Each structure stands twice: as structure tokens, then as C-alpha cells.
Amino acid sequence: MIVDCAVYRDGHRTEGPDDFSDALDAARAAGNSFVWIGLAEPTAEEFDLVTAEFGLHPLAAEDAVTAHQRPKLEEYQDALFLVLKTIGYHPADRTMSIGEVMVFVGDSYVMTVRHGSDSPLRKLRSELEKQPDLLRLGPAAVLYAVFDLVVDSYLDLATTLQGDLDELEADVFAPGRAQGVAERIYAFKREVMRFRRATLPLQEPAARLLRPDVPFVPEQLQPYLRDVADHLTRVNELGEGLDRLLSDILNANLAQVSVQQNNDMRKISAWAALAAVPTMIAGIYGMNFTHMPELHQIWGYPAALSLMTGACVWLYRAFKRAGWL
């Protein structure tokens, strides 16, 4: 559905025709104006009306309706088409929900299409209307503002993920480690991978928007777009650092598990050795052969018990010194 449609003249919102087709004609006739139309999860039938009026490329129109696109920047004959992923983070279960924002920029118009409930665009229009100097730069100013808002949300999320990772790291190396740590690490790593799938592909569109031959992007916007590109680079560096640290923590956890298993095996082996010595001695003296040494001596039974006890005490002290017990 159409969330809002307005005409902006000389950086200020103006009263215009209610019909977006008439609003576009009025903006083009004025020469220093553009139409900003915002849509939220439009159906194919709803978007067909917009496509016909704005002359959008059929492939871009199909992407805008179906969503689930990879972040990208497409240049068509009459428009620029930018796809961004929006991310909502749920700290309770440390999971993410992924949405999309698509921006069309063309002759005297900009169109934003959002999918998902975690869109950061709800307050963008009102905030941007407080910056007429920026809106005077035309429809590409809205593209910049959307791009900047999404990338800034990535930075905030990366900071949150770093805090959660520090907490997870403390749990891994705590003396009494909780159960299921490996599962938590793997689940966290999967969410970081989803985060990086949203941010990494944007590096190429950010670089392309800085080229002087990109249509509908005035030169005055280049410093703003460079700032977004710098922030995006920082986001990707943070994402890479999170991914590497998670891999290191997972390897450290596996090493801890392996060490613990070796310790357990050494203890089992030590106790088995302690049980084997008296069993062996008792087995020999339980054979009841007629000519066994010391079999008919009165001190034979206490001597056998003393031998078992002494052997076990010696083995116990030897294993204790070696750290096996």
C-alpha cells in the first residue's frame, strides 16, 4: 500500500495533487521539484499501477514485489534501483529478522518500497524534511538518507553483537562452564553470517555510487556518499572481526572439551590400574595349587593383603604426582 506521497519543491514539502501520476507531472513541470512516494509491502496489482505511471523496468518491478533480493545497485535506462537489507535484532533469543528496503530514483521522483516489520524508514521522512538544504539536491538525497540510515543501523547492531559476544566468550572460559556452549556459539555464528550477507554485498554499490557517471546522483552528494561508504567499510570490518573471533572461540571450546576428555580418560585409566593390581594378586593366590609358595604359611594371607594395599598406595601416590588423579 502507499504510505505517503508528497511533492518537494526547493527542499520543502508542498501541497500537491493527491494522485501520484498528477503529482509527478506537476513536479516535472516545476523543474526544481520531485515526488517521494513510499510503499509498504505492495501487492503485484498495486505495484503494476505505479510501474505503468513511473515507467519502471519490469525486472526491477518484479524484484520490488517479490523481495528476497540480494543487496545490489542496478542501473536502468530511466532509473537507479538500490536494494538494502534491514535487520531487526531480538536480544531475548539472539536472533535476527531480515527485511528489505528498495529505492527507485529517476527523473523527478524517488520511490521507497519496504518489506518486513523492522524497517528503519518510519521516521525518516519527518527527519529529512527538517533538512531542506539536503532535499534541494533532488531525489538522490533521499537515496543517500535511506542508505545512511540503514548503514548506521548496521553499526548499532554490530556494537550489540560485540557485547553479546563478550558475554559468550566469558561463559566459554568460565571455570564452571554451562552446558550447550558449543550450540550457542554455532547459533551466534549463524546470525553473524546472516548479518554479513546483508552488509558485504553493499560494498560494491557504495563504490559505484561514488563514480561521476552514475545518473541522477549530483556531484554535491559525493561527500555524503563517501561518508556512508566509510561507515560501511567499518561495518564490514566489525563483521569480519566477529566472525573470526567466533571461530577462535569455537576452536577454544573444542580444545577445552578435548582436554577435559583426556583428563577423564587418565582418571579412568588410573582407577583401572588401581583395581587391576589387587585383582591380579588375588587371582594368583586364588588358584589353590598344592605347591604354591607360601600357601601353607600362617602369615601368607596377611602378607597378600599387605602386598595389595602397598601396591595400591604406591600407584595412587604415583598417579597423584603425575596429575592423573
Coordinates of N, CA and C in Angstrom, one line a residue, residues 70-276:
R70 N 19.1 -10.0 -3.3 CA 20.5 -9.7 -2.7 C 20.7 -8.2 -2.8
P71 N 21.4 -7.6 -1.7 CA 21.7 -6.2 -1.8 C 22.5 -5.9 -3.1
K72 N 22.0 -4.8 -3.8 CA 22.6 -4.5 -5.1 C 22.2 -3.2 -5.5
L73 N 22.9 -2.7 -6.6 CA 22.5 -1.4 -7.3 C 22.4 -1.7 -8.8
E74 N 21.3 -1.5 -9.3 CA 21.1 -1.7 -10.7 C 20.8 -0.3 -11.4
E75 N 21.4 -0.2 -12.6 CA 21.2 1.0 -13.4 C 20.4 0.6 -14.6
Y76 N 19.2 1.2 -14.7 CA 18.3 1.0 -15.9 C 18.3 2.3 -16.7
Q77 N 17.7 2.3 -17.8 CA 17.8 3.4 -18.7 C 17.2 4.7 -18.0
D78 N 16.1 4.5 -17.3 CA 15.4 5.6 -16.7 C 15.4 5.7 -15.2
A79 N 16.2 4.9 -14.5 CA 16.1 4.9 -13.1 C 17.3 4.1 -12.5
L80 N 17.6 4.5 -11.3 CA 18.5 3.7 -10.4 C 17.7 2.8 -9.5
F81 N 18.2 1.6 -9.2 CA 17.4 0.7 -8.3 C 18.4 0.2 -7.3
L82 N 18.2 0.5 -6.0 CA 19.0 0.1 -4.9 C 18.2 -0.8 -4.0
V83 N 18.8 -2.0 -3.6 CA 18.2 -2.9 -2.7 C 19.1 -3.0 -1.4
L84 N 18.5 -2.8 -0.3 CA 19.1 -2.8 1.0 C 18.4 -3.8 1.9
K85 N 19.2 -4.5 2.8 CA 18.6 -5.4 3.8 C 18.5 -4.7 5.1
T86 N 17.3 -4.7 5.7 CA 17.1 -4.2 7.1 C 17.2 -5.4 8.0
I87 N 17.7 -5.1 9.2 CA 17.9 -6.2 10.2 C 17.3 -5.8 11.5
G88 N 16.4 -6.6 12.1 CA 15.9 -6.4 13.4 C 16.6 -7.5 14.3
Y89 N 17.1 -7.0 15.5 CA 17.7 -8.0 16.4 C 16.9 -8.1 17.7
H90 N 16.8 -9.4 18.1 CA 15.9 -9.7 19.2 C 16.9 -10.3 20.3
P91 N 17.2 -9.5 21.3 CA 18.2 -9.9 22.3 C 17.8 -11.1 23.2
A92 N 16.5 -11.2 23.3 CA 16.0 -12.3 24.2 C 16.5 -13.7 23.8
D93 N 16.4 -14.0 22.4 CA 16.9 -15.2 21.9 C 18.0 -15.1 20.9
R94 N 18.5 -13.8 20.8 CA 19.7 -13.5 20.0 C 19.5 -14.0 18.6
T95 N 18.4 -13.6 18.0 CA 18.1 -14.0 16.6 C 17.8 -12.7 15.8
M96 N 17.9 -12.8 14.5 CA 17.6 -11.6 13.7 C 16.4 -11.9 12.7
S97 N 15.8 -10.8 12.4 CA 14.7 -10.8 11.4 C 15.2 -9.9 10.3
I98 N 15.1 -10.4 9.1 CA 15.6 -9.7 7.9 C 14.4 -9.1 7.1
G99 N 14.5 -7.8 6.8 CA 13.6 -7.2 5.9 C 14.3 -6.6 4.7
E100 N 13.6 -5.8 3.9 CA 14.2 -5.2 2.7 C 13.7 -3.8 2.5
V101 N 14.6 -2.9 2.0 CA 14.2 -1.6 1.6 C 14.7 -1.4 0.1
M102 N 13.8 -1.0 -0.8 CA 14.2 -0.8 -2.1 C 14.0 0.7 -2.5
V103 N 14.9 1.3 -3.2 CA 14.8 2.7 -3.6 C 14.9 2.8 -5.1
F104 N 14.0 3.4 -5.7 CA 14.0 3.8 -7.1 C 14.2 5.3 -7.2
V105 N 15.2 5.7 -8.0 CA 15.5 7.1 -8.3 C 15.4 7.3 -9.8
G106 N 14.6 8.3 -10.2 CA 14.5 8.6 -11.6 C 14.3 10.1 -11.8
D107 N 13.8 10.4 -13.0 CA 13.6 11.8 -13.3 C 12.5 12.4 -12.5
S108 N 12.8 13.3 -11.5 CA 11.9 14.0 -10.7 C 11.1 13.1 -9.7
Y109 N 11.6 11.9 -9.4 CA 10.9 11.1 -8.4 C 11.9 10.2 -7.7
V110 N 11.4 9.8 -6.5 CA 12.1 8.8 -5.7 C 11.0 7.9 -5.1
M111 N 11.2 6.6 -5.1 CA 10.2 5.7 -4.6 C 10.9 4.7 -3.6
T112 N 10.4 4.6 -2.4 CA 10.9 3.7 -1.4 C 9.8 2.6 -1.2
V113 N 10.3 1.3 -1.2 CA 9.4 0.2 -1.0 C 10.1 -0.6 0.1
R114 N 9.3 -0.9 1.1 CA 9.8 -1.6 2.3 C 9.1 -2.9 2.5
H115 N 9.8 -3.9 2.9 CA 9.2 -5.2 3.3 C 9.7 -5.6 4.7
G116 N 8.9 -6.1 5.5 CA 9.3 -6.5 6.8 C 8.9 -5.5 7.9
S117 N 8.8 -6.0 9.1 CA 8.3 -5.1 10.2 C 9.4 -4.3 10.9
D118 N 10.7 -4.6 10.5 CA 11.8 -3.9 11.2 C 12.4 -2.8 10.3
S119 N 11.6 -2.1 9.5 CA 12.1 -1.1 8.7 C 12.5 0.2 9.5
P120 N 13.6 0.8 9.2 CA 14.0 2.0 9.9 C 13.5 3.3 9.3
L121 N 12.6 3.1 8.3 CA 12.2 4.3 7.5 C 11.0 5.0 8.1
R122 N 10.4 4.5 9.2 CA 9.2 5.1 9.7 C 9.3 6.6 10.0
K123 N 10.5 7.0 10.6 CA 10.6 8.4 11.0 C 11.6 9.1 10.0
L124 N 12.0 8.5 9.0 CA 13.0 9.1 8.1 C 12.4 10.3 7.4
R125 N 11.2 10.2 6.9 CA 10.7 11.3 6.1 C 10.6 12.6 6.9
S126 N 10.0 12.5 8.2 CA 9.9 13.6 9.0 C 11.2 14.2 9.4
E127 N 12.2 13.4 9.6 CA 13.6 13.9 10.0 C 14.2 14.5 8.8
L128 N 14.0 14.0 7.6 CA 14.6 14.5 6.4 C 14.0 15.9 6.0
E129 N 12.7 16.0 6.3 CA 12.0 17.3 6.0 C 12.5 18.4 6.8
K130 N 13.3 18.1 7.9 CA 13.9 19.2 8.7 C 15.3 19.6 8.1
Q131 N 15.7 19.0 6.9 CA 16.9 19.4 6.3 C 16.7 19.8 4.8
P132 N 16.1 20.9 4.6 CA 15.8 21.4 3.3 C 17.0 21.5 2.4
D133 N 18.1 21.9 3.0 CA 19.3 22.0 2.2 C 19.7 20.7 1.5
L134 N 19.5 19.6 2.2 CA 19.8 18.3 1.6 C 18.8 17.9 0.6
L135 N 17.5 18.2 0.9 CA 16.4 17.8 -0.1 C 16.5 18.6 -1.4
R136 N 17.2 19.8 -1.3 CA 17.3 20.6 -2.5 C 18.2 19.9 -3.6
L137 N 19.0 18.9 -3.1 CA 19.8 18.1 -4.0 C 19.1 17.1 -4.9
G138 N 17.8 17.0 -4.7 CA 16.9 16.2 -5.5 C 16.6 14.8 -5.0
P139 N 16.1 13.9 -5.8 CA 15.7 12.6 -5.4 C 16.8 11.7 -4.8
A140 N 18.0 11.9 -5.3 CA 19.2 11.2 -4.8 C 19.5 11.4 -3.4
A141 N 19.0 12.6 -2.9 CA 19.2 12.9 -1.5 C 18.5 11.9 -0.6
V142 N 17.3 11.5 -1.0 CA 16.5 10.5 -0.3 C 17.2 9.2 -0.3
L143 N 17.8 8.8 -1.5 CA 18.6 7.6 -1.6 C 19.7 7.6 -0.6
Y144 N 20.4 8.7 -0.6 CA 21.5 8.8 0.4 C 21.0 8.6 1.8
A145 N 19.9 9.3 2.2 CA 19.4 9.3 3.5 C 19.0 7.9 3.9
V146 N 18.4 7.1 3.0 CA 18.0 5.8 3.3 C 19.2 4.9 3.5
F147 N 20.2 5.0 2.5 CA 21.4 4.3 2.6 C 22.1 4.5 3.9
D148 N 22.2 5.8 4.3 CA 22.9 6.2 5.5 C 22.2 5.6 6.8
L149 N 20.9 5.7 6.8 CA 20.1 5.2 7.9 C 20.3 3.7 8.1
V150 N 20.3 3.0 7.0 CA 20.4 1.5 7.1 C 21.8 1.1 7.6
V151 N 22.9 1.8 7.0 CA 24.2 1.5 7.4 C 24.5 1.9 8.9
D152 N 23.9 3.0 9.3 CA 24.0 3.3 10.7 C 23.4 2.3 11.6
S153 N 22.3 1.7 11.2 CA 21.6 0.7 12.0 C 22.5 -0.6 12.0
Y154 N 23.3 -0.8 10.9 CA 24.3 -1.9 11.0 C 25.3 -1.7 12.0
L155 N 25.8 -0.4 12.1 CA 26.8 -0.1 13.1 C 26.3 -0.3 14.5
D156 N 25.1 0.1 14.8 CA 24.5 -0.1 16.1 C 24.4 -1.6 16.4
L157 N 23.9 -2.4 15.4 CA 23.8 -3.8 15.6 C 25.1 -4.5 15.8
A158 N 26.2 -4.1 15.1 CA 27.5 -4.6 15.3 C 28.0 -4.4 16.7
T159 N 27.7 -3.2 17.3 CA 28.1 -3.0 18.7 C 27.3 -3.9 19.6
T160 N 26.1 -4.1 19.4 CA 25.3 -5.0 20.2 C 25.8 -6.4 20.1
L161 N 26.1 -6.9 18.9 CA 26.6 -8.2 18.7 C 28.0 -8.4 19.4
Q162 N 28.8 -7.3 19.4 CA 30.1 -7.4 20.1 C 29.9 -7.6 21.6
G163 N 28.9 -6.9 22.2 CA 28.6 -7.1 23.6 C 28.1 -8.5 23.9
D164 N 27.2 -9.0 23.1 CA 26.8 -10.4 23.3 C 27.9 -11.4 23.1
L165 N 28.8 -11.1 22.2 CA 30.0 -12.0 22.0 C 30.9 -12.0 23.2
D166 N 31.1 -10.8 23.8 CA 31.9 -10.7 25.0 C 31.3 -11.6 26.1
E167 N 30.0 -11.5 26.2 CA 29.3 -12.3 27.3 C 29.5 -13.8 27.0
L168 N 29.4 -14.2 25.7 CA 29.5 -15.6 25.4 C 30.9 -16.1 25.6
E169 N 31.9 -15.2 25.3 CA 33.3 -15.6 25.5 C 33.6 -15.8 27.0
A170 N 33.0 -15.0 27.8 CA 33.2 -15.1 29.3 C 32.6 -16.5 29.8
D171 N 31.5 -16.9 29.2 CA 30.9 -18.1 29.6 C 31.7 -19.3 29.1
V172 N 32.4 -19.2 28.0 CA 33.2 -20.3 27.4 C 34.4 -20.5 28.4
F173 N 35.0 -19.5 28.8 CA 36.2 -19.6 29.6 C 36.0 -19.6 31.1
A174 N 34.7 -19.6 31.5 CA 34.4 -19.6 33.0 C 34.8 -21.0 33.6
P175 N 35.2 -21.0 34.9 CA 35.6 -22.3 35.5 C 34.5 -23.4 35.4
G176 N 33.3 -23.0 35.8 CA 32.2 -24.0 35.7 C 31.4 -23.7 34.4
R177 N 31.8 -24.2 33.3 CA 31.1 -23.8 32.0 C 29.7 -24.4 32.0
A178 N 28.8 -23.7 31.4 CA 27.4 -24.1 31.3 C 27.3 -25.1 30.1
Q179 N 26.3 -25.9 30.2 CA 26.1 -26.9 29.1 C 25.6 -26.2 27.8
G180 N 25.8 -26.8 26.7 CA 25.3 -26.3 25.5 C 26.1 -25.1 24.9
V181 N 27.3 -24.9 25.4 CA 28.1 -23.7 24.9 C 28.3 -23.8 23.4
A182 N 28.7 -25.0 22.9 CA 29.0 -25.2 21.5 C 27.8 -24.8 20.7
E183 N 26.6 -25.2 21.1 CA 25.4 -24.9 20.3 C 25.1 -23.4 20.3
R184 N 25.4 -22.7 21.4 CA 25.2 -21.3 21.5 C 26.2 -20.6 20.5
I185 N 27.5 -21.1 20.5 CA 28.5 -20.5 19.6 C 28.0 -20.6 18.2
Y186 N 27.6 -21.8 17.8 CA 27.2 -22.1 16.4 C 26.0 -21.3 16.0
A187 N 25.0 -21.2 16.9 CA 23.8 -20.3 16.6 C 24.2 -18.9 16.5
F188 N 25.1 -18.4 17.3 CA 25.6 -17.0 17.2 C 26.3 -16.8 15.9
K189 N 27.1 -17.7 15.5 CA 27.9 -17.6 14.3 C 27.0 -17.6 13.1
R190 N 25.9 -18.4 13.1 CA 24.9 -18.4 12.0 C 24.3 -17.0 11.9
E191 N 24.0 -16.3 13.0 CA 23.4 -15.0 13.0 C 24.4 -14.0 12.4
V192 N 25.6 -14.1 12.8 CA 26.7 -13.2 12.3 C 26.8 -13.4 10.8
M193 N 26.7 -14.6 10.3 CA 26.7 -14.9 8.9 C 25.6 -14.2 8.2
R194 N 24.4 -14.2 8.7 CA 23.2 -13.5 8.1 C 23.5 -12.0 8.1
F195 N 24.1 -11.5 9.2 CA 24.4 -10.1 9.2 C 25.4 -9.7 8.1
R196 N 26.4 -10.5 7.9 CA 27.4 -10.3 6.9 C 26.8 -10.4 5.4
R197 N 25.9 -11.3 5.3 CA 25.2 -11.4 4.0 C 24.5 -10.1 3.6
A198 N 24.1 -9.4 4.6 CA 23.4 -8.1 4.3 C 24.3 -7.0 4.1
T199 N 25.5 -7.0 4.7 CA 26.4 -5.9 4.6 C 27.5 -6.0 3.6
L200 N 28.1 -7.2 3.4 CA 29.2 -7.4 2.5 C 28.8 -7.0 1.0
P201 N 27.7 -7.4 0.5 CA 27.4 -7.1 -0.9 C 27.2 -5.6 -1.2
L202 N 27.0 -4.8 -0.1 CA 26.8 -3.4 -0.3 C 28.1 -2.6 -0.6
Q203 N 29.2 -3.3 -0.5 CA 30.5 -2.6 -0.7 C 30.6 -2.1 -2.2
E204 N 30.2 -3.0 -3.1 CA 30.3 -2.6 -4.5 C 29.3 -1.5 -4.9
P205 N 28.0 -1.6 -4.5 CA 27.1 -0.5 -4.8 C 27.6 0.9 -4.2
A206 N 28.1 0.8 -3.0 CA 28.6 2.1 -2.4 C 29.7 2.7 -3.2
A207 N 30.6 1.8 -3.7 CA 31.7 2.3 -4.6 C 31.2 2.8 -5.9
R208 N 30.2 2.2 -6.5 CA 29.6 2.6 -7.8 C 28.9 4.0 -7.6
L209 N 28.3 4.2 -6.5 CA 27.6 5.5 -6.3 C 28.5 6.7 -6.3
L210 N 29.8 6.4 -6.0 CA 30.8 7.5 -6.0 C 31.4 7.8 -7.4
R211 N 31.0 7.0 -8.4 CA 31.5 7.3 -9.7 C 30.8 8.5 -10.3
P212 N 31.5 9.4 -11.1 CA 30.9 10.6 -11.6 C 29.8 10.3 -12.7
D213 N 29.9 9.1 -13.3 CA 29.0 8.8 -14.4 C 27.7 8.2 -14.0
V214 N 27.4 8.0 -12.7 CA 26.2 7.4 -12.2 C 25.0 8.4 -12.4
P215 N 24.0 8.1 -13.1 CA 22.9 9.0 -13.4 C 22.1 9.3 -12.1
F216 N 21.5 10.5 -12.1 CA 20.6 11.0 -11.1 C 21.3 11.3 -9.8
V217 N 22.6 11.2 -9.7 CA 23.3 11.5 -8.5 C 24.2 12.7 -8.7
P218 N 23.8 13.9 -8.1 CA 24.6 15.1 -8.3 C 25.9 15.1 -7.6
E219 N 26.8 15.9 -8.1 CA 28.2 15.9 -7.5 C 28.2 16.4 -6.1
Q220 N 27.2 17.2 -5.7 CA 27.2 17.7 -4.3 C 26.9 16.6 -3.3
L221 N 26.4 15.5 -3.8 CA 26.1 14.4 -2.8 C 27.4 13.5 -2.6
Q222 N 28.4 13.7 -3.4 CA 29.6 12.8 -3.2 C 30.2 12.8 -1.8
P223 N 30.3 13.9 -1.1 CA 30.9 13.8 0.2 C 30.0 13.0 1.2
Y224 N 28.7 13.1 1.0 CA 27.8 12.4 1.9 C 27.9 10.9 1.6
L225 N 28.0 10.5 0.3 CA 28.1 9.1 -0.1 C 29.4 8.5 0.3
R226 N 30.5 9.3 0.3 CA 31.8 8.8 0.8 C 31.7 8.5 2.3
D227 N 31.0 9.3 3.0 CA 30.8 9.1 4.5 C 30.1 7.7 4.7
V228 N 29.0 7.5 3.9 CA 28.3 6.2 4.0 C 29.2 5.1 3.7
A229 N 30.0 5.2 2.6 CA 31.0 4.1 2.2 C 32.0 3.9 3.3
D230 N 32.4 4.9 4.0 CA 33.4 4.7 5.1 C 32.7 4.0 6.3
H231 N 31.5 4.3 6.6 CA 30.8 3.6 7.6 C 30.6 2.2 7.3
L232 N 30.2 1.9 6.0 CA 30.0 0.6 5.6 C 31.3 -0.3 5.7
T233 N 32.4 0.3 5.3 CA 33.7 -0.4 5.5 C 33.9 -0.8 6.9
R234 N 33.6 0.2 7.8 CA 33.8 -0.1 9.2 C 32.9 -1.3 9.7
V235 N 31.6 -1.3 9.2 CA 30.7 -2.3 9.5 C 31.2 -3.7 9.0
N236 N 31.7 -3.7 7.8 CA 32.3 -5.0 7.3 C 33.5 -5.5 8.1
E237 N 34.3 -4.5 8.5 CA 35.5 -4.9 9.3 C 35.0 -5.5 10.7
L238 N 34.0 -4.8 11.3 CA 33.5 -5.4 12.5 C 32.9 -6.7 12.3
G239 N 32.2 -6.9 11.2 CA 31.6 -8.2 10.9 C 32.6 -9.3 10.8
E240 N 33.7 -9.0 10.0 CA 34.7 -9.9 9.8 C 35.4 -10.3 11.2
G241 N 35.6 -9.2 12.0 CA 36.2 -9.5 13.3 C 35.3 -10.4 14.2
L242 N 34.0 -10.2 14.2 CA 33.1 -11.0 14.9 C 33.2 -12.4 14.4
D243 N 33.2 -12.6 13.1 CA 33.2 -14.0 12.6 C 34.5 -14.7 12.9
R244 N 35.6 -14.0 12.8 CA 36.9 -14.6 13.2 C 37.0 -15.0 14.7
L245 N 36.5 -14.1 15.5 CA 36.6 -14.3 17.0 C 35.7 -15.5 17.3
L246 N 34.5 -15.6 16.7 CA 33.6 -16.7 16.9 C 34.3 -18.0 16.6
S247 N 35.0 -18.0 15.4 CA 35.7 -19.2 15.0 C 36.8 -19.6 16.0
D248 N 37.5 -18.6 16.5 CA 38.5 -18.8 17.6 C 37.9 -19.4 18.9
I249 N 36.8 -18.8 19.3 CA 36.1 -19.2 20.5 C 35.6 -20.7 20.3
L250 N 35.1 -21.0 19.1 CA 34.6 -22.3 18.9 C 35.7 -23.3 19.0
N251 N 36.9 -23.0 18.4 CA 38.1 -23.8 18.4 C 38.6 -24.0 19.9
A252 N 38.5 -22.9 20.6 CA 39.0 -23.0 22.0 C 38.0 -23.8 22.8
N253 N 36.8 -23.7 22.5 CA 35.8 -24.6 23.3 C 36.0 -26.1 22.9
L254 N 36.3 -26.4 21.7 CA 36.6 -27.8 21.3 C 37.8 -28.2 21.9
A255 N 38.9 -27.4 22.0 CA 40.1 -27.8 22.7 C 39.9 -28.0 24.2
Q256 N 39.0 -27.2 24.8 CA 38.7 -27.4 26.2 C 38.0 -28.8 26.4
V257 N 37.1 -29.1 25.5 CA 36.4 -30.3 25.6 C 37.3 -31.5 25.4
S258 N 38.3 -31.4 24.5 CA 39.3 -32.4 24.2 C 40.2 -32.6 25.5
V259 N 40.6 -31.5 26.1 CA 41.4 -31.6 27.3 C 40.7 -32.3 28.4
Q260 N 39.4 -31.9 28.6 CA 38.6 -32.5 29.6 C 38.4 -34.0 29.4
Q261 N 38.2 -34.4 28.2 CA 38.1 -35.8 27.8 C 39.4 -36.5 28.1
N262 N 40.5 -35.9 27.8 CA 41.8 -36.6 28.1 C 42.0 -36.7 29.6
N263 N 41.6 -35.7 30.4 CA 41.7 -35.8 31.8 C 40.8 -36.9 32.4
D264 N 39.6 -37.0 31.8 CA 38.7 -38.1 32.3 C 39.3 -39.4 32.0
M265 N 39.8 -39.6 30.8 CA 40.4 -40.9 30.4 C 41.6 -41.2 31.3
R266 N 42.4 -40.2 31.7 CA 43.5 -40.5 32.5 C 43.1 -41.0 33.9
K267 N 42.0 -40.3 34.4 CA 41.5 -40.7 35.7 C 40.9 -42.2 35.6
I268 N 40.2 -42.4 34.6 CA 39.6 -43.8 34.4 C 40.7 -44.8 34.3
S269 N 41.8 -44.5 33.6 CA 42.9 -45.4 33.4 C 43.6 -45.6 34.8
A270 N 43.8 -44.5 35.6 CA 44.4 -44.7 36.9 C 43.6 -45.5 37.8
W271 N 42.3 -45.3 37.9 CA 41.5 -46.1 38.8 C 41.4 -47.6 38.3
A272 N 41.5 -47.8 37.0 CA 41.5 -49.1 36.5 C 42.8 -49.8 36.9
A273 N 43.9 -49.1 36.8 CA 45.2 -49.7 37.2 C 45.2 -50.0 38.7
L274 N 44.6 -49.1 39.5 CA 44.5 -49.4 41.0 C 43.6 -50.6 41.3
A275 N 42.6 -50.9 40.5 CA 41.8 -52.0 40.7 C 42.4 -53.3 40.1
A276 N 43.3 -53.1 39.1 CA 43.9 -54.3 38.4 C 44.9 -55.0 39.3

